[in-house]
Structures are given as structure tokens and as C-alpha cells.
Backbone as JSON, one array per atom type, in Angstrom:
{
  "sequence": "XXXXXXXXXXXXXXXXXXXXXXXXXXXXXXXXXXXXXXXXXXXXXXXXXXXXXXXXXXXXXXXXXXXXXXXXXXXXXXXXXXXXXXXXXXXXXXXXXXXXXXXXXXXXXXXXXXXXXXXXXXXXXXXXXXXXXXXXXXXXXXXXXXXXXXXXXXXXXXXXXXXXXXXXXXXXXXXXXXXXXXXXXXXXXXXXXXXXXXX",
  "N": [[276.09, 117.31, 137.07], [277.01, 115.06, 135.02], [276.32, 111.8, 134.89], [275.95, 109.8, 133.34], [276.21, 107.9, 129.73], [275.84, 106.69, 126.21], [276.63, 104.76, 123.86], [275.87, 103.43, 121.29], [276.79, 102.32, 118.8], [278.67, 100.43, 116.5], [281.93, 99.22, 115.88], [282.71, 100.08, 113.01], [280.71, 101.94, 112.03], [281.68, 104.6, 114.68], [284.72, 104.19, 113.64], [284.28, 105.74, 110.92], [283.46, 107.39, 111.57], [284.56, 109.84, 112.53], [286.54, 109.78, 111.05], [289.54, 107.22, 112.06], [291.0, 104.54, 113.37], [289.95, 101.76, 114.9], [291.8, 101.17, 117.3], [292.37, 98.68, 118.79], [289.75, 96.35, 118.07], [289.37, 93.87, 119.97], [288.53, 94.81, 121.8], [286.13, 96.18, 122.26], [283.12, 97.94, 123.47], [280.1, 98.58, 123.53], [277.47, 100.17, 124.72], [273.9, 100.43, 126.0], [273.46, 102.34, 128.17], [276.43, 104.12, 130.04], [277.08, 103.13, 133.54], [279.24, 106.48, 134.85], [279.5, 105.31, 137.47], [279.85, 102.6, 137.7], [282.43, 102.93, 136.6], [283.21, 102.49, 133.97], [284.47, 101.21, 130.77], [284.6, 103.2, 128.46], [284.66, 103.93, 124.45], [287.96, 105.79, 123.15], [288.8, 109.2, 121.6], [292.56, 110.22, 122.24], [294.01, 113.5, 122.16], [297.2, 112.75, 122.21], [297.77, 110.86, 120.44], [295.31, 111.05, 118.01], [294.65, 109.51, 115.29], [293.08, 107.53, 115.59], [290.97, 105.01, 117.94], [290.02, 104.37, 121.64], [289.45, 101.88, 123.88], [289.18, 103.43, 127.52], [288.89, 104.06, 130.44], [286.52, 105.81, 132.54], [286.89, 107.59, 134.67], [288.61, 109.78, 135.92], [292.4, 109.23, 137.34], [295.14, 110.89, 138.6], [298.17, 110.64, 139.52], [300.81, 108.35, 138.83], [300.74, 106.34, 141.0], [299.11, 105.77, 140.6], [296.39, 105.18, 141.74], [293.13, 104.46, 142.62], [290.89, 105.43, 144.24], [290.36, 107.31, 143.55], [288.95, 108.01, 141.73], [286.35, 107.96, 141.66], [286.13, 110.97, 142.01], [285.89, 111.94, 140.17], [284.72, 111.85, 138.17], [283.41, 114.02, 137.25], [284.85, 116.54, 135.67], [284.64, 120.18, 135.78], [284.66, 123.01, 133.3], [285.45, 125.43, 134.17], [287.22, 125.53, 136.68], [289.58, 123.41, 135.79], [291.94, 124.41, 135.79], [292.82, 124.8, 137.75], [292.48, 122.89, 139.84], [294.24, 120.59, 141.47], [293.7, 118.51, 141.28], [294.61, 118.28, 138.25], [295.17, 120.47, 136.87], [297.73, 119.62, 135.67], [297.5, 118.03, 134.08], [295.8, 119.1, 131.85], [296.12, 119.36, 129.33], [296.34, 117.94, 128.09], [293.99, 116.01, 126.18], [290.83, 114.93, 125.36], [288.51, 112.85, 123.12], [285.32, 111.79, 123.64], [283.73, 109.31, 122.74], [279.91, 109.14, 121.91], [276.18, 108.39, 122.16], [274.28, 109.01, 122.98], [273.44, 111.22, 126.08], [272.26, 110.86, 129.22], [270.0, 113.01, 131.32], [268.32, 114.06, 134.53], [265.88, 115.96, 134.86], [263.9, 117.6, 138.09], [261.47, 117.24, 139.3], [259.21, 119.04, 140.99], [258.95, 116.35, 143.92], [259.51, 114.21, 142.09], [261.37, 112.85, 139.13], [262.35, 113.18, 136.67], [263.69, 111.53, 133.93], [265.66, 112.07, 130.72], [266.78, 111.71, 128.11], [269.78, 113.07, 125.36], [269.77, 114.49, 122.84], [271.78, 114.72, 119.44], [269.84, 113.67, 117.84], [269.93, 110.64, 117.88], [272.43, 110.86, 116.68], [276.28, 109.94, 116.09], [277.99, 111.02, 118.5], [280.7, 113.58, 120.04], [281.37, 114.34, 123.9], [283.67, 116.47, 125.52], [287.04, 115.9, 126.95], [289.45, 115.71, 130.13], [292.23, 113.73, 130.24], [294.47, 111.74, 132.01], [297.98, 109.18, 131.18], [298.28, 105.62, 132.63], [301.22, 102.9, 133.37], [300.16, 102.35, 130.35], [297.14, 102.53, 129.72], [294.53, 103.86, 129.29], [292.78, 106.6, 131.74], [290.13, 109.47, 132.08], [288.41, 112.03, 132.98], [284.76, 113.19, 132.23], [284.67, 116.33, 131.22], [282.7, 119.46, 132.42], [280.42, 121.88, 131.71], [278.59, 125.07, 132.06], [274.5, 124.91, 132.12], [272.85, 125.47, 129.23], [270.68, 127.51, 127.07], [268.42, 124.42, 126.36], [268.95, 122.34, 127.9], [269.11, 123.6, 131.38], [266.64, 123.77, 131.24], [266.18, 121.3, 132.18], [268.2, 119.61, 133.3], [267.56, 121.21, 135.79], [268.29, 122.35, 138.94], [271.29, 121.55, 139.55], [271.88, 123.35, 137.06], [273.85, 122.21, 134.99], [275.78, 120.67, 132.68], [276.69, 118.79, 130.48], [279.96, 118.56, 128.21], [279.89, 118.91, 124.93], [280.45, 118.46, 121.84], [280.18, 118.14, 118.26], [280.72, 119.85, 115.54], [283.17, 117.76, 112.55], [285.49, 120.14, 112.67], [284.97, 121.46, 115.5], [285.6, 119.18, 116.49], [288.66, 118.25, 115.31], [289.65, 120.87, 116.46], [289.4, 120.94, 119.27], [291.19, 118.66, 120.15], [292.65, 120.17, 120.03], [293.87, 122.42, 121.34], [292.87, 124.45, 121.49], [290.76, 127.0, 121.09], [286.65, 126.19, 121.78], [283.28, 126.43, 120.94], [280.68, 124.84, 123.63], [278.05, 122.72, 122.53], [275.11, 123.47, 122.47], [272.47, 122.9, 121.09], [271.01, 121.04, 121.44], [268.32, 118.13, 120.54], [265.51, 116.59, 123.01], [264.26, 113.31, 124.95], [261.92, 112.23, 126.7], [260.8, 109.57, 128.67], [257.7, 109.81, 128.2], [257.53, 109.65, 125.9], [257.09, 112.08, 125.2], [258.4, 115.36, 123.08], [260.96, 117.41, 123.19], [262.97, 120.06, 121.9], [265.18, 121.77, 120.66], [266.14, 125.23, 118.91]],
  "CA": [[276.96, 116.77, 136.41], [276.82, 114.41, 134.07], [277.53, 110.4, 135.14], [275.44, 108.71, 131.51], [275.26, 108.16, 128.73], [275.19, 105.26, 126.26], [277.02, 104.11, 122.59], [274.85, 101.87, 120.55], [276.69, 102.21, 117.05], [278.88, 99.4, 115.3], [283.14, 99.83, 115.88], [282.64, 100.48, 112.09], [280.29, 103.94, 112.76], [283.06, 105.02, 114.91], [285.63, 105.48, 113.01], [283.48, 106.72, 109.57], [281.83, 109.33, 112.1], [285.91, 110.4, 113.63], [287.76, 108.91, 110.67], [290.58, 106.98, 112.51], [291.21, 103.43, 113.07], [290.59, 101.08, 116.35], [292.53, 99.77, 117.48], [292.27, 97.3, 119.43], [288.65, 95.72, 117.95], [288.22, 93.4, 120.73], [288.21, 95.39, 123.33], [285.34, 97.29, 122.12], [281.8, 97.6, 123.65], [278.71, 99.67, 123.02], [276.32, 99.96, 126.26], [272.59, 101.8, 126.16], [273.13, 103.43, 129.33], [277.87, 103.65, 130.8], [277.78, 104.02, 134.19], [279.47, 106.31, 135.35], [279.71, 105.14, 139.23], [281.23, 101.66, 137.96], [283.6, 103.65, 135.76], [283.67, 101.55, 132.39], [286.07, 101.6, 129.19], [284.69, 103.96, 126.61], [285.42, 104.8, 123.21], [287.55, 107.85, 122.71], [289.96, 109.52, 120.97], [293.3, 111.43, 122.84], [294.9, 114.1, 120.93], [298.1, 112.86, 120.41], [296.93, 109.71, 118.5], [294.34, 111.64, 117.24], [294.26, 108.67, 114.49], [293.25, 106.43, 116.59], [289.79, 104.96, 118.86], [290.56, 103.58, 121.88], [288.55, 102.62, 125.55], [289.98, 104.2, 128.4], [288.31, 103.82, 131.36], [285.36, 106.57, 132.81], [287.02, 108.23, 136.12], [290.81, 109.67, 136.2], [293.8, 109.09, 137.88], [295.46, 111.91, 138.27], [299.37, 110.91, 139.2], [301.41, 107.73, 138.55], [300.02, 105.89, 142.21], [297.41, 104.29, 140.15], [295.39, 104.69, 143.37], [291.89, 104.11, 141.97], [289.59, 105.82, 144.8], [289.82, 108.96, 143.22], [287.67, 107.96, 140.62], [284.1, 108.55, 141.71], [285.73, 112.5, 142.15], [286.53, 112.5, 138.87], [284.11, 111.63, 137.38], [284.06, 115.48, 135.96], [285.12, 118.27, 135.76], [284.47, 121.6, 135.69], [285.21, 124.34, 132.99], [285.86, 126.2, 135.05], [288.41, 125.39, 137.15], [289.99, 122.9, 135.91], [293.24, 125.33, 136.01], [293.28, 125.65, 139.41], [292.18, 122.36, 140.78], [295.65, 119.77, 141.3], [293.81, 117.18, 140.2], [293.67, 119.0, 136.42], [295.99, 120.85, 136.48], [299.38, 119.5, 135.2], [297.13, 118.0, 133.07], [294.71, 120.17, 130.99], [296.25, 119.91, 127.85], [295.76, 116.16, 127.38], [292.75, 116.09, 125.57], [290.28, 113.67, 123.88], [287.13, 113.42, 122.44], [284.18, 110.73, 124.76], [282.32, 109.7, 121.85], [279.06, 108.54, 122.48], [275.08, 108.75, 120.57], [273.11, 110.24, 124.15], [273.62, 111.12, 127.72], [270.9, 111.13, 130.1], [269.86, 113.33, 132.69], [267.06, 114.57, 135.39], [264.77, 117.02, 135.43], [263.29, 117.23, 139.61], [259.35, 117.85, 139.26], [259.15, 118.35, 142.56], [259.74, 114.76, 144.68], [259.25, 113.45, 141.31], [262.67, 113.05, 139.16], [262.35, 112.45, 135.29], [264.51, 111.01, 133.69], [265.71, 112.3, 129.64], [267.52, 111.58, 126.79], [269.5, 113.62, 125.33], [271.42, 114.01, 121.98], [271.31, 114.45, 118.53], [268.38, 112.55, 116.63], [271.5, 110.02, 117.99], [274.03, 110.95, 115.26], [277.35, 109.59, 117.42], [279.14, 113.35, 118.68], [281.89, 113.45, 121.48], [281.83, 115.42, 124.8], [284.99, 116.96, 125.61], [287.36, 115.51, 127.96], [291.18, 115.33, 129.82], [293.43, 112.42, 130.01], [295.75, 110.41, 131.66], [298.34, 107.38, 130.68], [299.47, 105.44, 133.57], [301.38, 101.56, 132.3], [299.68, 103.05, 128.44], [296.02, 102.68, 130.98], [294.33, 105.84, 129.89], [292.08, 107.06, 131.93], [289.69, 110.29, 131.59], [287.31, 112.65, 133.83], [284.6, 114.69, 131.41], [284.16, 118.21, 131.58], [280.98, 119.49, 132.11], [280.25, 123.25, 131.62], [276.93, 125.45, 132.72], [274.0, 124.23, 131.18], [272.29, 126.66, 128.24], [268.98, 126.5, 126.24], [266.96, 123.38, 126.61], [269.84, 121.72, 129.52], [268.7, 124.51, 132.08], [265.26, 123.45, 131.95], [266.73, 119.31, 132.65], [269.46, 119.41, 134.65], [266.57, 122.75, 136.51], [269.17, 121.52, 139.78], [272.65, 122.5, 139.55], [272.87, 124.1, 135.37], [275.45, 121.81, 134.75], [276.14, 120.47, 131.31], [278.86, 118.09, 129.75], [280.71, 119.93, 127.0], [279.26, 118.29, 123.67], [281.06, 118.85, 120.42], [279.49, 118.36, 116.89], [281.6, 118.63, 113.63], [284.79, 117.81, 112.54], [286.48, 120.76, 113.2], [284.89, 121.38, 116.88], [286.62, 118.21, 117.39], [290.21, 118.43, 115.56], [289.57, 122.33, 117.9], [289.32, 120.95, 121.21], [291.86, 118.05, 120.23], [294.9, 121.22, 120.03], [293.9, 122.43, 122.78], [291.94, 125.52, 121.02], [289.11, 127.42, 121.95], [286.09, 125.73, 121.13], [282.49, 126.7, 122.12], [280.25, 123.83, 123.65], [277.33, 122.49, 121.41], [273.93, 123.03, 123.61], [271.99, 122.66, 120.85], [270.03, 119.53, 122.06], [267.21, 117.21, 120.91], [266.08, 115.68, 124.16], [263.71, 112.48, 125.06], [261.4, 111.79, 127.74], [260.28, 108.7, 128.48], [256.6, 108.87, 127.79], [257.64, 109.72, 124.66], [257.49, 114.13, 125.29], [260.08, 115.67, 122.89], [261.65, 118.73, 123.95], [263.9, 120.29, 120.7], [266.04, 124.05, 120.92], [267.22, 124.84, 117.45]],
  "C": [[276.73, 115.34, 135.97], [277.45, 112.84, 133.72], [277.06, 109.48, 133.92], [275.23, 109.01, 130.85], [275.28, 106.83, 128.28], [276.17, 105.47, 124.04], [276.34, 102.72, 121.77], [275.46, 102.0, 119.4], [278.16, 101.12, 116.97], [280.61, 100.16, 116.04], [282.93, 100.73, 113.96], [282.08, 102.38, 111.52], [281.34, 104.61, 113.66], [283.97, 105.32, 114.5], [285.74, 105.94, 110.89], [283.45, 108.33, 109.99], [284.04, 110.35, 111.72], [286.48, 110.29, 112.38], [288.89, 108.29, 111.48], [290.06, 105.47, 112.65], [291.0, 102.95, 114.68], [291.81, 99.95, 116.27], [293.37, 98.59, 118.45], [290.54, 96.65, 119.37], [288.74, 94.41, 119.77], [287.7, 93.82, 122.07], [286.87, 96.0, 123.81], [284.21, 96.7, 122.02], [281.3, 98.36, 123.64], [277.96, 98.89, 124.63], [275.33, 101.02, 125.7], [273.01, 102.48, 127.61], [275.51, 102.64, 130.33], [277.21, 104.33, 131.86], [278.59, 104.68, 135.04], [280.35, 105.23, 137.28], [280.66, 103.06, 139.36], [282.82, 101.53, 136.63], [284.16, 102.59, 134.67], [284.7, 101.73, 132.21], [285.8, 101.93, 128.43], [284.99, 104.32, 125.27], [285.95, 105.7, 123.45], [288.75, 107.92, 122.3], [290.87, 110.51, 122.13], [293.86, 112.08, 121.2], [296.38, 113.92, 120.81], [298.94, 111.3, 120.55], [295.3, 110.3, 118.28], [293.87, 110.75, 115.56], [293.22, 107.25, 114.83], [292.09, 106.58, 117.98], [290.42, 103.8, 120.0], [289.89, 103.2, 123.52], [289.75, 102.58, 126.37], [288.78, 104.83, 129.71], [287.64, 105.43, 131.81], [286.36, 106.08, 134.35], [289.39, 108.53, 135.72], [291.41, 109.42, 137.08], [294.84, 109.75, 137.89], [297.17, 111.83, 138.21], [299.4, 109.06, 139.13], [301.11, 106.32, 139.78], [299.03, 105.35, 141.4], [296.18, 104.28, 141.19], [293.61, 105.08, 143.0], [291.18, 105.42, 142.72], [289.17, 106.9, 145.08], [289.44, 108.4, 142.24], [286.81, 108.1, 140.14], [284.54, 109.83, 142.07], [285.96, 112.72, 141.4], [285.54, 112.08, 137.63], [283.77, 112.8, 136.01], [284.32, 116.67, 136.42], [284.51, 119.26, 135.31], [285.66, 122.29, 135.35], [286.46, 124.98, 133.49], [286.79, 126.19, 135.79], [289.07, 124.04, 137.33], [291.58, 122.84, 135.58], [293.68, 124.85, 136.83], [293.44, 124.1, 140.24], [293.86, 121.15, 140.16], [294.99, 118.52, 140.87], [294.08, 116.98, 138.76], [294.31, 119.29, 136.11], [296.88, 121.0, 135.77], [298.05, 118.24, 133.13], [295.28, 118.26, 131.9], [295.24, 120.0, 129.41], [296.51, 118.51, 126.94], [294.33, 115.77, 127.21], [291.65, 115.13, 124.85], [289.02, 113.99, 124.22], [286.47, 111.96, 123.26], [283.14, 110.62, 123.7], [280.85, 108.98, 122.56], [278.03, 109.49, 121.28], [274.14, 109.56, 121.51], [273.8, 109.79, 125.34], [272.09, 111.2, 128.37], [271.03, 111.69, 130.75], [268.84, 113.95, 133.26], [266.79, 115.34, 135.67], [263.87, 117.16, 136.93], [261.62, 117.82, 138.54], [258.45, 118.44, 140.64], [259.38, 117.12, 143.04], [259.69, 114.55, 143.66], [260.96, 113.73, 140.6], [262.77, 112.49, 137.83], [263.61, 112.05, 134.35], [264.88, 111.03, 131.57], [266.34, 111.55, 128.78], [267.87, 111.83, 125.88], [271.07, 113.91, 124.0], [271.31, 115.46, 120.76], [270.82, 114.12, 117.24], [269.29, 111.39, 116.79], [271.97, 109.47, 117.37], [274.72, 110.35, 116.98], [278.09, 111.7, 117.2], [280.13, 112.34, 120.05], [281.65, 115.17, 122.02], [283.0, 114.84, 125.5], [285.24, 116.12, 126.6], [288.55, 115.72, 127.69], [291.08, 113.85, 130.31], [294.43, 112.17, 130.67], [296.23, 109.17, 131.52], [298.91, 107.06, 131.61], [299.22, 103.98, 133.08], [300.77, 101.69, 131.06], [298.12, 102.69, 128.51], [295.38, 104.11, 130.13], [293.13, 106.53, 130.51], [291.51, 108.55, 132.08], [288.57, 110.95, 132.85], [286.55, 113.88, 132.09], [284.05, 115.72, 132.12], [283.16, 118.66, 131.56], [280.94, 120.86, 132.2], [278.35, 124.14, 132.0], [276.25, 125.04, 131.43], [272.75, 125.44, 130.19], [271.14, 126.23, 127.25], [268.26, 125.52, 127.07], [267.98, 122.27, 128.35], [269.22, 123.32, 130.94], [267.08, 124.42, 132.47], [265.09, 122.27, 132.44], [267.64, 120.08, 133.16], [269.27, 120.98, 136.08], [267.33, 122.83, 138.23], [270.51, 122.06, 140.3], [273.69, 123.27, 138.39], [273.1, 123.74, 135.14], [275.11, 120.9, 133.59], [277.15, 119.48, 130.26], [278.46, 119.05, 128.33], [280.46, 119.12, 125.85], [279.89, 119.45, 123.07], [279.91, 117.96, 119.35], [280.33, 117.97, 115.78], [283.23, 117.82, 114.05], [285.57, 118.72, 113.29], [286.16, 121.39, 115.05], [285.46, 120.54, 117.32], [288.63, 118.28, 117.28], [290.42, 119.66, 117.21], [290.09, 121.97, 119.72], [290.48, 120.16, 121.04], [293.53, 118.61, 120.22], [294.92, 122.05, 120.95], [293.71, 124.25, 122.82], [290.92, 125.37, 121.96], [287.75, 127.03, 121.26], [284.53, 126.12, 122.23], [282.03, 125.08, 122.15], [278.5, 123.77, 123.1], [275.6, 123.05, 122.71], [272.54, 123.12, 122.17], [270.61, 121.56, 120.3], [268.36, 119.09, 121.96], [267.54, 115.89, 123.04], [264.52, 114.55, 124.58], [263.23, 112.12, 126.65], [260.77, 110.17, 127.83], [258.76, 108.42, 128.79], [256.39, 109.35, 126.66], [257.62, 112.46, 124.62], [258.12, 114.22, 124.38], [260.17, 117.03, 123.25], [263.14, 119.28, 122.18], [264.36, 122.3, 120.9], [266.85, 124.13, 119.33], [268.06, 126.38, 117.56]]
}
């Protein structure tokens, strides 16, 4: 599962890439590594306001009770089961784009774990998500799917990967609740500068 990602680009870069305006510039943040278990606010685009980039809390709260205890269990949502799970089934049409420039995953090598930075050569892209809005606050879950390509080699225990999107057409299709295939043509880099790339 994916619990760490980065977004290090400035607001102007995001607005240009996604052809959207930052709603509250004073709340905008960047991070070389967002940690899901800290429930950070990160930039997203929701399908009810596709022309705006907004800050939203990672970790979905599924109902209006505002019970934040849910969030540890809703950082990720499996695409295969979101229509069945009580936390998600009423929110499956509430789609969002989670803006990032990389995500992190660990490969198991015997007793060791090797951290990989994964993305599209440091370019901005999006991870698919679903969201809920409670009292003007947005909370989201990151969609995951079965690992493909290089991700099967890296995430070699649970074989999962985030549902990555790269092009304007893919962004638009996801926000319009259309079918779109996840990307898996990632570049990946380990700390020792060993490069893996799948074309």
C-alpha cells in the first residue's frame, strides 16, 4: 500500500500543469515526503470543482460525524472493493486528483528493505482518489490497484500500487467518472542511484 509521496513543485507549476487556480494560496504547502500517518493536508482537485486546486486531508472521513478515528484505515482504498466497502460505496463518484511528483515504496530483499522513489522523471502527475467533504473540509483516500510492471518488482510483498494518471485526458476521464487505465510506466530510483525504468 502507498503511505508516502512527495509534492515539491511551486504553486505556479501546479496551476500551469493542471490548468487550475489555487483556491487558498496561503494554505499551500510542499513536502519532499508526506507521511499518511500524520494525516497531512496536500493539494488535490475534486470533480465538483475541477478548476480549483485545494488543500485536503489525507485519510477519508466517510460520514458527517467527523470521527477522525477512521483516517488510519482510509489512507488507501482498493479499486477492486470500493463499491462494496461501507466507508466508500456512497462516495465512489466523488473523485479527486492527488497532485504529486513522486511516491515512495519499499522493496523487501531478504531481511532488508530498500526505499524507492517512483514517478515520471520528477514530473508532476496525479494519483486517483475519492473524497468526502465535511463542514467545508475535504478528506480523501488514495486509490490503489494490483501492481504492474516495475511495481511488481519493487512492491514485492503485497503487490499493490497507487492508481497513477499522467495526461490531461486521463485527469479529465477520472474526474468525469469514466473508465481510465492506471499508468505503470514509472521511473524508479533507489538511494544507491541504481536506476530502473520500464518503457
